[in-house]
mmCIF file of C-alpha atoms in Angstrom:
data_model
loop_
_atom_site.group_PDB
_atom_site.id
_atom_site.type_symbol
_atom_site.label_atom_id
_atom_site.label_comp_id
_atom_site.label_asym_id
_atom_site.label_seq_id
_atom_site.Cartn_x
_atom_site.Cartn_y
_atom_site.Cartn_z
ATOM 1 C CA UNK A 31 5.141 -129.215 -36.517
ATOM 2 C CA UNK A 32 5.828 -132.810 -37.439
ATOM 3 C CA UNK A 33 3.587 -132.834 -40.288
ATOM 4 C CA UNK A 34 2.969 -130.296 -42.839
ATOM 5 C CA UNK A 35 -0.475 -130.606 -43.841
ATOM 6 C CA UNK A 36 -3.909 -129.582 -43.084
ATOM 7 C CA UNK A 37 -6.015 -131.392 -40.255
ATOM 8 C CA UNK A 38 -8.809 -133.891 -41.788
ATOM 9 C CA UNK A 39 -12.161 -133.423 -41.893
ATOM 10 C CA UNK A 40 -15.044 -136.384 -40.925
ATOM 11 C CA UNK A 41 -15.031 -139.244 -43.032
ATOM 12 C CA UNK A 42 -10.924 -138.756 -44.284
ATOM 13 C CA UNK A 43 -9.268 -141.920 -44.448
ATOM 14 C CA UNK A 44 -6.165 -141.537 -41.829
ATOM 15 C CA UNK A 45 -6.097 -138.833 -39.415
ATOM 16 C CA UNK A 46 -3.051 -137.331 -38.243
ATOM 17 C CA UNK A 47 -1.759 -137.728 -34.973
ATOM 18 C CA UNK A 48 -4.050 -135.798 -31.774
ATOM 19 C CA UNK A 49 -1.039 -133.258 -31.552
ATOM 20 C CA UNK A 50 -0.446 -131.990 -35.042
ATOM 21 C CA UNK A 51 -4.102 -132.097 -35.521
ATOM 22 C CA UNK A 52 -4.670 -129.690 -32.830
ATOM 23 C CA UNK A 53 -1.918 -127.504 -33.480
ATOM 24 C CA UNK A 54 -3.142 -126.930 -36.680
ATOM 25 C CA UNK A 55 -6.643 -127.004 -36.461
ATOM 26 C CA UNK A 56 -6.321 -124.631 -33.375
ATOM 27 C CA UNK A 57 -4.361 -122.383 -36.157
ATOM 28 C CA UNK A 58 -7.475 -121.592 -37.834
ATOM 29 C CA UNK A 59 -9.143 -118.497 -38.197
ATOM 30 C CA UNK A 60 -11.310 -118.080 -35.355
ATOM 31 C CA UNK A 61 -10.469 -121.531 -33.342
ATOM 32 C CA UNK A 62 -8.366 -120.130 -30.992
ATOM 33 C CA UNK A 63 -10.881 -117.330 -30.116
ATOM 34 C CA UNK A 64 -14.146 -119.692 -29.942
ATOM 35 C CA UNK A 65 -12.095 -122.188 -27.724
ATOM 36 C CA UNK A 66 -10.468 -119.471 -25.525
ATOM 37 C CA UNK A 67 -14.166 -118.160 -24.697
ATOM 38 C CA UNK A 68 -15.589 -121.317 -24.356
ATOM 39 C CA UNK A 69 -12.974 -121.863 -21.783
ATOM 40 C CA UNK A 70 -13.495 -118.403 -19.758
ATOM 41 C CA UNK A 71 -17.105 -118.033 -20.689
ATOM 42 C CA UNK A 72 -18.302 -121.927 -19.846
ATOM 43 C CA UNK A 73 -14.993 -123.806 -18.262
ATOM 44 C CA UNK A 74 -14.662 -125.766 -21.278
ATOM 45 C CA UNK A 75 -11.512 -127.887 -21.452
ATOM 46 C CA UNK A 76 -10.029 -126.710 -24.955
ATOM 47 C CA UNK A 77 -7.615 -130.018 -25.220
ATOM 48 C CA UNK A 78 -10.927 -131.776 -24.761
ATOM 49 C CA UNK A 79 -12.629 -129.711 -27.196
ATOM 50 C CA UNK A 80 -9.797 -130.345 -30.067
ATOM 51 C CA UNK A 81 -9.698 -134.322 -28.888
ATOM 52 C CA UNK A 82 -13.393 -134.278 -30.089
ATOM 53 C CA UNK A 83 -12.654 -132.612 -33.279
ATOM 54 C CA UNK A 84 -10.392 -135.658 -33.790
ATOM 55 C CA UNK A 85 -13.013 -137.904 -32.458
ATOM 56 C CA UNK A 86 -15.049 -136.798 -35.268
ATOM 57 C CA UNK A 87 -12.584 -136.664 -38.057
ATOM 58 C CA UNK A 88 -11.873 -140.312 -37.104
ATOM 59 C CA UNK A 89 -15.327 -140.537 -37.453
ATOM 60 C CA UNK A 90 -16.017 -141.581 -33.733
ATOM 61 C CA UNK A 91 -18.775 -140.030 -31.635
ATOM 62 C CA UNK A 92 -17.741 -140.000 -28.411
ATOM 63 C CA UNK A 93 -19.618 -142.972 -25.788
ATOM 64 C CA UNK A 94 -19.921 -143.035 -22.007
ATOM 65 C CA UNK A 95 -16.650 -144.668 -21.706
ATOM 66 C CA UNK A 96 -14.800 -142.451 -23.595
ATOM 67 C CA UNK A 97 -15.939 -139.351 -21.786
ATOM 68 C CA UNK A 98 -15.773 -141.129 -18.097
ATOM 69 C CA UNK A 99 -11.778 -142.129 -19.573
ATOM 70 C CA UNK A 100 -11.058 -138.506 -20.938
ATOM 71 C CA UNK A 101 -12.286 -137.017 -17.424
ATOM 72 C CA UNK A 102 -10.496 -138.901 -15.589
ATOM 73 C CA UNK A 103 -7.153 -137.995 -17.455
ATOM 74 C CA UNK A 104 -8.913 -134.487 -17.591
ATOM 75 C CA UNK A 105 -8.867 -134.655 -13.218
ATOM 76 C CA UNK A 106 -5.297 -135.780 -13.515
ATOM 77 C CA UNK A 107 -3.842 -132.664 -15.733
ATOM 78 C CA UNK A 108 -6.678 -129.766 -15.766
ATOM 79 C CA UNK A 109 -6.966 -128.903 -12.427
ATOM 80 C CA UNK A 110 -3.185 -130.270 -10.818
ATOM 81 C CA UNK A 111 -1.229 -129.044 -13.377
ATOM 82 C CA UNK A 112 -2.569 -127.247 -17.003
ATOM 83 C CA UNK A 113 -4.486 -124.815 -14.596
ATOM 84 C CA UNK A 114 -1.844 -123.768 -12.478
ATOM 85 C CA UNK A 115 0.840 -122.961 -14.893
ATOM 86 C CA UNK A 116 -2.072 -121.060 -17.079
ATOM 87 C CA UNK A 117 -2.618 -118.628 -13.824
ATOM 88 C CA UNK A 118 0.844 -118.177 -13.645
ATOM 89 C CA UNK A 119 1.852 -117.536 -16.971
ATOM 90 C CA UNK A 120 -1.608 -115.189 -16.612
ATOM 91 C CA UNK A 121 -0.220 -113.707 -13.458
ATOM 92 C CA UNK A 122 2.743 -113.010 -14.641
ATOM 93 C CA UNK A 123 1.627 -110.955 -18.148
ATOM 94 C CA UNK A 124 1.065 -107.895 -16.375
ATOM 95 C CA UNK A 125 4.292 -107.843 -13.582
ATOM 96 C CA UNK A 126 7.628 -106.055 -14.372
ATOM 97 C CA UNK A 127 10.108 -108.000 -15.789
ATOM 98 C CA UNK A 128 8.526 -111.430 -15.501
ATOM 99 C CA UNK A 129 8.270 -111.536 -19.658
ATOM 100 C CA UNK A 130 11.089 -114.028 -19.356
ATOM 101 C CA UNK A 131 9.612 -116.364 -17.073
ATOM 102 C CA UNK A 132 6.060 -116.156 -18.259
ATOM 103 C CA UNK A 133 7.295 -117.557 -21.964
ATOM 104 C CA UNK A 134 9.188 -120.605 -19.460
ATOM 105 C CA UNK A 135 6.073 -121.123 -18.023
ATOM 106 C CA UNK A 136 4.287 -120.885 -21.159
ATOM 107 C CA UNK A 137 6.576 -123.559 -22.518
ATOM 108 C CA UNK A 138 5.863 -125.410 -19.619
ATOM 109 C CA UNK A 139 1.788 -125.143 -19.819
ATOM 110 C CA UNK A 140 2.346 -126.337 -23.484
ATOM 111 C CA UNK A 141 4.308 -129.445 -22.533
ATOM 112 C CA UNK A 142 1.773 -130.115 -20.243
ATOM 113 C CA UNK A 143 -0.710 -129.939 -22.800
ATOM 114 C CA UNK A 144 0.544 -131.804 -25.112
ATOM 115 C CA UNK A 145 1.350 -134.433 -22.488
ATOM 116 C CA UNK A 146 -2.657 -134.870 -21.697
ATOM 117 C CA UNK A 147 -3.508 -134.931 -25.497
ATOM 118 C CA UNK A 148 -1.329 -138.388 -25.682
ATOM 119 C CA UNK A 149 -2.741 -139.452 -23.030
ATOM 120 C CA UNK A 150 -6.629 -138.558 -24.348
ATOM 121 C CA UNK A 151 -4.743 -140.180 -27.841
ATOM 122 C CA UNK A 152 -4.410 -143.521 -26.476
ATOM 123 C CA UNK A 153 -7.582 -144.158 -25.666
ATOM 124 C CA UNK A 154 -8.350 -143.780 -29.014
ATOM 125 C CA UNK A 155 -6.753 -147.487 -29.166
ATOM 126 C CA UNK A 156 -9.995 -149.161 -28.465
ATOM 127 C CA UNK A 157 -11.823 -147.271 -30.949
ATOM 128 C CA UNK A 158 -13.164 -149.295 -34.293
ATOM 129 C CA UNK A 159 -11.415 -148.112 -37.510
ATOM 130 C CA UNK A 160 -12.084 -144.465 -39.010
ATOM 131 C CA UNK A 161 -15.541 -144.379 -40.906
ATOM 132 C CA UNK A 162 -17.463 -141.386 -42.171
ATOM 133 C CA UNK A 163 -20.393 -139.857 -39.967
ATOM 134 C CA UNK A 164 -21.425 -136.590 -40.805
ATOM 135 C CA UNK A 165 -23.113 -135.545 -37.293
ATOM 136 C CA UNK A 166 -19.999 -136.581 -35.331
ATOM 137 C CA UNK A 167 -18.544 -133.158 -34.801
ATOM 138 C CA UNK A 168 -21.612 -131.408 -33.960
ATOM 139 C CA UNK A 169 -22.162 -134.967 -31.420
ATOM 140 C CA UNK A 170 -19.157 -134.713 -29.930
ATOM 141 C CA UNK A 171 -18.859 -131.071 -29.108
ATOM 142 C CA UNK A 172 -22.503 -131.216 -27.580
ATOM 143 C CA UNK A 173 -21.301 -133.726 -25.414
ATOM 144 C CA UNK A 174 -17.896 -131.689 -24.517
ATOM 145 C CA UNK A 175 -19.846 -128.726 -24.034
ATOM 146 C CA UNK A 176 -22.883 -127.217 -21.431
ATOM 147 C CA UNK A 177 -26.045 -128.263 -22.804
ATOM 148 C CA UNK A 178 -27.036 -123.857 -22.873
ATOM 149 C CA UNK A 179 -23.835 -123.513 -24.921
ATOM 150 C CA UNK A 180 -25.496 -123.537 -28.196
ATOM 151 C CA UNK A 181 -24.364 -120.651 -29.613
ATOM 152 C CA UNK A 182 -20.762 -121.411 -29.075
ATOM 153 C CA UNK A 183 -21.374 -125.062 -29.856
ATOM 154 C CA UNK A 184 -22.804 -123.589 -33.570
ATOM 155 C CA UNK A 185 -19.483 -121.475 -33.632
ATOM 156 C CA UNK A 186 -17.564 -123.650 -32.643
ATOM 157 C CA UNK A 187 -18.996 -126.304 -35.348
ATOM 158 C CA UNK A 188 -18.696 -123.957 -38.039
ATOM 159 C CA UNK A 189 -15.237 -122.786 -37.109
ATOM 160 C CA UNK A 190 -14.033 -126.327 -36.976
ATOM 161 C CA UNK A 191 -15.978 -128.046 -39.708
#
């Protein structure tokens, strides 16, 4: 990991790059879990999910614009490419001798993950300068997720926070 600290929280003065962020913040005790079921359970887009944890550490609550931008990128890598490789790598957990070329496609799902979270990064350019707000984690992950995900919006808020 390029940086060797812990992810900011709302209000910090200079947040770390989208990637490190997420690596780390995803590294927390329970993240991984609450963003894995809110991807199964609700089709939540987890790089999404972790952009908007960065959002709000930035101290940005998402608009309009930024969502309609980060779904567009989201139609360009979710569906094309991140989901693919994920069924395959999926696919290929429970077939005989395909260990090797699940982590290669692993790898590759990662890549391609990290490739969408610059891209959901640079729209961040047009964003005014970090400033604290309290509410904007708990903002932007009720935008990011179904309105009747409450429940894991609250865990997810906790877990995060």
């Amino acid at each position: 990991m390029p940086e060797d600290r812990a992810p900011e929280g709302p209000g910090d003065h200079a947040p770390a790059p989208l990637w490190p962020y997420a690596l780390e913040l995803y590294a927390r005790p329970g993240v991984a879990a609450l963003c894995l079921e809110a991807q199964d359970t609700l089709g939540a887009d987890v790089p999404l999910l972790l952009w908007g944890a960065w959002a709000a550490a930035r101290g940005h609550v998402l608009t309009d614009a930024d969502m309609g931008a980060a779904r567009s990128l989201a139609d360009r890598w979710r569906g094309p490419v991140i989901a693919p490789l994920r069924h395959a790598r999926r696919a290929l957990k429970d077939l005989p001798g395909g260990e090797a070329l699940r982590q290669t496609v692993k790898a590759a799902e990662l890549e391609a993950e990290r490739l969408y979270m610059a891209a959901l990064e640079a729209l961040a350019g047009s964003w005014p300068a970090p400033s604290p707000c309290p509410t904007a984690l708990r903002d932007n992950l009720a935008r990011l997720l179904p309105p009747d995900a409450g429940l894991v919006t609250e865990r997810l808020h906790k877990a995060l926070s």
